[in-house]
XYZ file of C-alpha atoms in Angstrom:
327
model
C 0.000 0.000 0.000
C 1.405 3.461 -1.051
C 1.534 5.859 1.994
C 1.948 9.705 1.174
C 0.848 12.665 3.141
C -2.479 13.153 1.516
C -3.462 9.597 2.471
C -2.498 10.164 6.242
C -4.706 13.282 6.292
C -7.685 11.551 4.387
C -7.760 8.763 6.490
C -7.480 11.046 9.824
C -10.549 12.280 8.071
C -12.285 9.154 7.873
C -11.898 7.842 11.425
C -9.824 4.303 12.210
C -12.871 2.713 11.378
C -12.800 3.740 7.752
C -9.569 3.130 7.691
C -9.748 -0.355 8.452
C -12.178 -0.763 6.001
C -9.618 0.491 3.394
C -7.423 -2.139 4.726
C -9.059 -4.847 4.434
C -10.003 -3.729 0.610
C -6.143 -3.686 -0.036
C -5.948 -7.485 1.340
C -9.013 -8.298 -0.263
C -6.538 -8.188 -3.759
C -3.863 -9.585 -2.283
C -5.023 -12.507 -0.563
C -6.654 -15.467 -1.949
C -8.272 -17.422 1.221
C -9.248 -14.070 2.928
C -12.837 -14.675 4.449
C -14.334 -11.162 6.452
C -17.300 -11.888 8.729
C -19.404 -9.326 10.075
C -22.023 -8.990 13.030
C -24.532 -6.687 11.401
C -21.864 -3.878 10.941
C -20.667 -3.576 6.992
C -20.956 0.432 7.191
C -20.248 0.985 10.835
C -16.464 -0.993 9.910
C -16.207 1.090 6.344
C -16.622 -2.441 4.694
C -19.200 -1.734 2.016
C -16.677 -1.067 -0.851
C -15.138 -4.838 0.159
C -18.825 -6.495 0.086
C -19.395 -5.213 -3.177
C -16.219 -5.951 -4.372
C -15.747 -9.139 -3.297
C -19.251 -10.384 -2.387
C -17.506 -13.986 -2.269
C -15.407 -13.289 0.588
C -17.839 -11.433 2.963
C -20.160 -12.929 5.188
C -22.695 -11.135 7.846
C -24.287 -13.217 10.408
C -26.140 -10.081 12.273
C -26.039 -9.309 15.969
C -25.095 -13.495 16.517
C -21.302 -12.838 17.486
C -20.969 -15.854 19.400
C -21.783 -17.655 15.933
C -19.700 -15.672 14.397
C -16.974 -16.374 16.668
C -17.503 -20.348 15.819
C -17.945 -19.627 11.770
C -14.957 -17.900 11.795
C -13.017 -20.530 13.591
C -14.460 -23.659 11.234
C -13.284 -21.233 8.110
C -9.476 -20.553 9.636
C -9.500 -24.455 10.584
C -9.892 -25.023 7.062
C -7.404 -22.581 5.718
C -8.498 -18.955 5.469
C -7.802 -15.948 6.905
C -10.176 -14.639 8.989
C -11.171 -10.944 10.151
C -14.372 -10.629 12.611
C -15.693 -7.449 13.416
C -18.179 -5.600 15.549
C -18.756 -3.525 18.237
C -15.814 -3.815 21.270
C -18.407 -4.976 23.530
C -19.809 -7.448 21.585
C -16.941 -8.780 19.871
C -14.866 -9.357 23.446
C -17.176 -9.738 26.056
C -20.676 -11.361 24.194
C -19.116 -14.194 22.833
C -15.664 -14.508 25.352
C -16.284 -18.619 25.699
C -16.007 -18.961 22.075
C -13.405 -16.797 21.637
C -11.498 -18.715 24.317
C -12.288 -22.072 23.488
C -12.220 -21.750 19.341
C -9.405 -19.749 19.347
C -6.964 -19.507 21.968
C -7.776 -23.167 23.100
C -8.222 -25.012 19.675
C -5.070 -22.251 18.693
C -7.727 -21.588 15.236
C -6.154 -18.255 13.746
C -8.203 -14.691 13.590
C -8.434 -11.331 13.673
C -10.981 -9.663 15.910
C -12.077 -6.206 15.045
C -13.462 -4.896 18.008
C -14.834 -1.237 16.482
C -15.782 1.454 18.654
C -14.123 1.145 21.969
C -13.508 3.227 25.136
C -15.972 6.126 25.809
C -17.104 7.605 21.953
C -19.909 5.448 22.139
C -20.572 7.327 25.443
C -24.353 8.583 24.286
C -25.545 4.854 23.820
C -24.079 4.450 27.567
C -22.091 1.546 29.129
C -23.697 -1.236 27.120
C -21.619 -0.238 24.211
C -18.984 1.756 25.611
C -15.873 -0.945 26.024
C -13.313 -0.154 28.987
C -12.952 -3.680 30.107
C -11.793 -5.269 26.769
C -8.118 -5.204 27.046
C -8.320 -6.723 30.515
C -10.445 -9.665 29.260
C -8.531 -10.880 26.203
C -5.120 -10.182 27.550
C -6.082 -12.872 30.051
C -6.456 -15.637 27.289
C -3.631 -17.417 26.783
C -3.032 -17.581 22.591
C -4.198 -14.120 21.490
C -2.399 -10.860 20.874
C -3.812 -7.450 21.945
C -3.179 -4.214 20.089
C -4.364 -1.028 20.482
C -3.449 1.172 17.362
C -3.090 5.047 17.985
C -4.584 6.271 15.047
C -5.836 5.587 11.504
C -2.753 5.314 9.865
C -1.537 2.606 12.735
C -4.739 1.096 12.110
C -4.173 0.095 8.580
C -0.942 -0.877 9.498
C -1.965 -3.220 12.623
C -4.582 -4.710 10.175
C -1.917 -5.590 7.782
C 0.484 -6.988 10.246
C -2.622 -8.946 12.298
C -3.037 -11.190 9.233
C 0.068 -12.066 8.434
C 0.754 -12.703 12.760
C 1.031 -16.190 13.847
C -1.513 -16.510 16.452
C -4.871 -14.706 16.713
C -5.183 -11.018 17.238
C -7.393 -8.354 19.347
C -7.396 -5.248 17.179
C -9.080 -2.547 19.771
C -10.334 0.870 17.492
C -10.289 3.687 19.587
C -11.306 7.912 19.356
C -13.326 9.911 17.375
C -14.079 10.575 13.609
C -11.737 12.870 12.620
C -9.077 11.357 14.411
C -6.460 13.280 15.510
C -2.672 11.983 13.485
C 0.322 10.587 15.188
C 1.981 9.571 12.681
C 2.508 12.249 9.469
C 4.846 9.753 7.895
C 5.085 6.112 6.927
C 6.827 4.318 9.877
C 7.735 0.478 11.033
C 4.338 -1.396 12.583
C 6.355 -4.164 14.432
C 3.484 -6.271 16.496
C 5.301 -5.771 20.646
C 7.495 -3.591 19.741
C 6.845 0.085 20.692
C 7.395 3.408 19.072
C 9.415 6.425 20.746
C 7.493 9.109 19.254
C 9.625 12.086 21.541
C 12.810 11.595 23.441
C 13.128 14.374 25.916
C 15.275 14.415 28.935
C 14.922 11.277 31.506
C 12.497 12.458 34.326
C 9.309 11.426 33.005
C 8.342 8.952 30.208
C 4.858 8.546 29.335
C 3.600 5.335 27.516
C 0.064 5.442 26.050
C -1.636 3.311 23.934
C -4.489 4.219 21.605
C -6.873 7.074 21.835
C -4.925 8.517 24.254
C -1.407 9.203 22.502
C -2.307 11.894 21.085
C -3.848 13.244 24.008
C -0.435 12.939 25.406
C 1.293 14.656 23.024
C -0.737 17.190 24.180
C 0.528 16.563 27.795
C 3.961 16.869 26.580
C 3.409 19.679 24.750
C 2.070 21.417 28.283
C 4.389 20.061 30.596
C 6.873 21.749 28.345
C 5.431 25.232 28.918
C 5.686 24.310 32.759
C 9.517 23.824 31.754
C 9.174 20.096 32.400
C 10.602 17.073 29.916
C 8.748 14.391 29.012
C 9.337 11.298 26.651
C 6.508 9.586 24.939
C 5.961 6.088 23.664
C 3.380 4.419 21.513
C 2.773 1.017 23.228
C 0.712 -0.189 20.511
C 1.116 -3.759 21.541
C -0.386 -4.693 25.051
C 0.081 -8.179 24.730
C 2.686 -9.376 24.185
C 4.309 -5.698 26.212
C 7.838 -4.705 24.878
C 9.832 -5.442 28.014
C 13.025 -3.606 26.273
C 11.618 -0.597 26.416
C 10.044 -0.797 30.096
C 13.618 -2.446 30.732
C 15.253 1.208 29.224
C 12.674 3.412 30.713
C 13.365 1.623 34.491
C 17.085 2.113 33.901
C 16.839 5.834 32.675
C 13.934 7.228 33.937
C 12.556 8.776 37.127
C 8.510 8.551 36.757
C 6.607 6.107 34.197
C 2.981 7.465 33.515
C 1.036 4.830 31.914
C -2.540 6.674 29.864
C -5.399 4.787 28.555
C -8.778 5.086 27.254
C -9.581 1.618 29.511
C -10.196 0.834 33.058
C -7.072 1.200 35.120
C -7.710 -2.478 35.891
C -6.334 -4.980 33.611
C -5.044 -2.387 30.918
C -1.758 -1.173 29.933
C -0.646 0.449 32.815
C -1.862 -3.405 34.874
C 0.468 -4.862 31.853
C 3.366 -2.407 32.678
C 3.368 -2.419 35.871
C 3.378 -6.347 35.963
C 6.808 -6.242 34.080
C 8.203 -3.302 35.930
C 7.512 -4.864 39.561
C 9.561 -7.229 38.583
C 12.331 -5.295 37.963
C 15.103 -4.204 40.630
C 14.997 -0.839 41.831
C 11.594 -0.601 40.027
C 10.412 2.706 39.263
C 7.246 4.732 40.398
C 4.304 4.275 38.442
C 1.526 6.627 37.727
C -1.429 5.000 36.259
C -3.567 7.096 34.402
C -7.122 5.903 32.938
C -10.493 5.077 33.987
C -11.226 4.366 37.411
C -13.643 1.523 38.713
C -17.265 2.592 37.779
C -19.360 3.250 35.550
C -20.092 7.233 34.237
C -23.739 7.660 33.488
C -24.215 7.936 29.495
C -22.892 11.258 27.609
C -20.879 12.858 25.007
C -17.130 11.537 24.047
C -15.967 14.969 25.256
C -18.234 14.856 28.355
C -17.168 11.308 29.481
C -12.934 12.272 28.950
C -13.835 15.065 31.437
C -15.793 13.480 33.751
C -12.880 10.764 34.257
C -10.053 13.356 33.993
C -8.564 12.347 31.009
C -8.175 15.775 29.145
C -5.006 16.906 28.480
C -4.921 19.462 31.414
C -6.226 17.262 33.784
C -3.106 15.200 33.004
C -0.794 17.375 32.985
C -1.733 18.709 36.702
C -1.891 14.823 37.806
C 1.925 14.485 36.687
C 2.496 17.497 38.269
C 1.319 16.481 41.953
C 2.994 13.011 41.459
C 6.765 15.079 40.432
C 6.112 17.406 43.564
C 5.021 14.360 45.692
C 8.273 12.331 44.306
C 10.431 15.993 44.906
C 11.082 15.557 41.177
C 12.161 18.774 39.470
């Protein structure tokens, strides 16, 4: 796939769902067995240019994802590649005994396109908001978990998931436009992380999703409050990049973990798994959403309300560097 500028800003346009869509229409020429099976949501995942194009390799099964879970797994047993995709909710949670026993069980190969997830679904309220999903399929033994940080890292997670050797959790996160993270074509590299800024070795923030470019923002302000910050894209939750959290323990005085997820189970539960184990570990402070449930509104409303806004992250690191007496 050719990547230019104009691309990177079209697809910001479009949203990561979009963009997956446009994906999965590029390996809809290249791949042969490639089988894409949908619960009731063709336009919601951008995939009506594939159905029409290749009305031989799409399937929809409606809102029956825990059937869809078990079709998908009978097609990879036999050979193809298989992408599933719905809602986060629905893909994870709805149909987790399949998913467990089909796939990371039986060791059947796909890629699950959970669409949707964290708080923009935040109108429709907590049955299809998704801030438990990472938590639940990191705990099944056989599937990877990625959390791509914008549309651009979306096509190239989707393009890396189906070439992976064991089955995937793709997790689609933010708003349509999304903001970009990446304005060039860079390395996707399933658990292995990006440094997007290098800055000093106080603080190094690692974010997955959604919220990386909310802490670019954070960076961006800390600066201004003559503070350095380092960023990294831990796209890959499962498995984590240990070399990184190895280099960050090693170099760094703080490690902020930010999510778009509860704070149980996520990235920052991942990190600070690896970390603890560490000597002379590091302090941690885990930034995300904390253990209840909002009551339904706006995207916007629902970041504020759990203090995930840029400002409201900046002053948490702030408190924690005074706390530590970090300067």
């Amino acid at each position: 796939m050719k990547i230019n500028p104009s691309k990177i800003k079209m697809w910001s346009n479009i949203g990561t769902r979009a963009s997956f869509g446009i994906a999965v229409l590029e390996l809809g020429a290249k791949q042969e067995k490639l089988i894409v099976i949908s619960g009731d949501t063709s336009t919601s995942a951008g995939l009506e240019r594939f159905k029409k194009k290749y009305p031989e390799k799409y399937f929809d099964v409606g809102i029956a994802e825990q059937n869809m879970i078990g079709i998908a797994a009978g097609l990879s047993s036999e050979g193809h590649q298989v992408i599933t995709t719905t809602f986060a909710p629905f893909q994870t949670m709805r149909c987790l005994e399949q998913i467990k026993v089909n796939l990371g069980y039986m060791k059947h190969k796909v890629v699950m396109v959970g669409l949707a997830s964290g708080l923009v679904q935040g109108m429709l309220g907590f049955t299809h908001c998704c801030i438990e999903d990472l938590s639940v399929m990191r705990s099944l033994p056989g599937i990877t978990v990625i959390s791509p940080a914008d549309s651009l890292s979306t096509i190239k997670a989707t393009l890396a998931s189906v070439e992976h050797n064991q089955s995937v959790y793709l997790r689609l996160t933010g708003s349509t436009p999304n903001p970009t993270v990446y304005n060039d074509d860079f390395d996707f590299i399933i658990g292995k992380s990006n440094t997007l800024v290098e800055n000093g070795n106080n603080i190094a923030i690692v974010s997955s999703g959604s919220m990386v470019s909310n802490s670019m923002e954070v960076i961006n302000l800390l600066k201004k409050r003559k503070i350095n910050a380092s960023l990294i894209d831990m796209h890959t939750i499962k498995p984590i990049d240990k070399n990184i959290l190895k280099k960050i323990n090693k170099n760094y005085k703080l490690l902020v973990t930010f999510e778009e997820h509860s704070l149980i189970g996520g990235l920052g539960s991942a990190v600070a798994e690896y970390i603890s184990s560490l000597k002379n570990s590091i302090p941690i402070l885990a930034i995300g959403i904390p253990d209840f449930y909002e009551t339904a509104g706006s995207y916007s409303d629902l970041l504020s309300l759990y203090k995930l806004n840029p400002e409201q992250i900046t002053n948490r690191i702030g408190r924690k560097l005074d706390s530590l007496n970090i300067s």
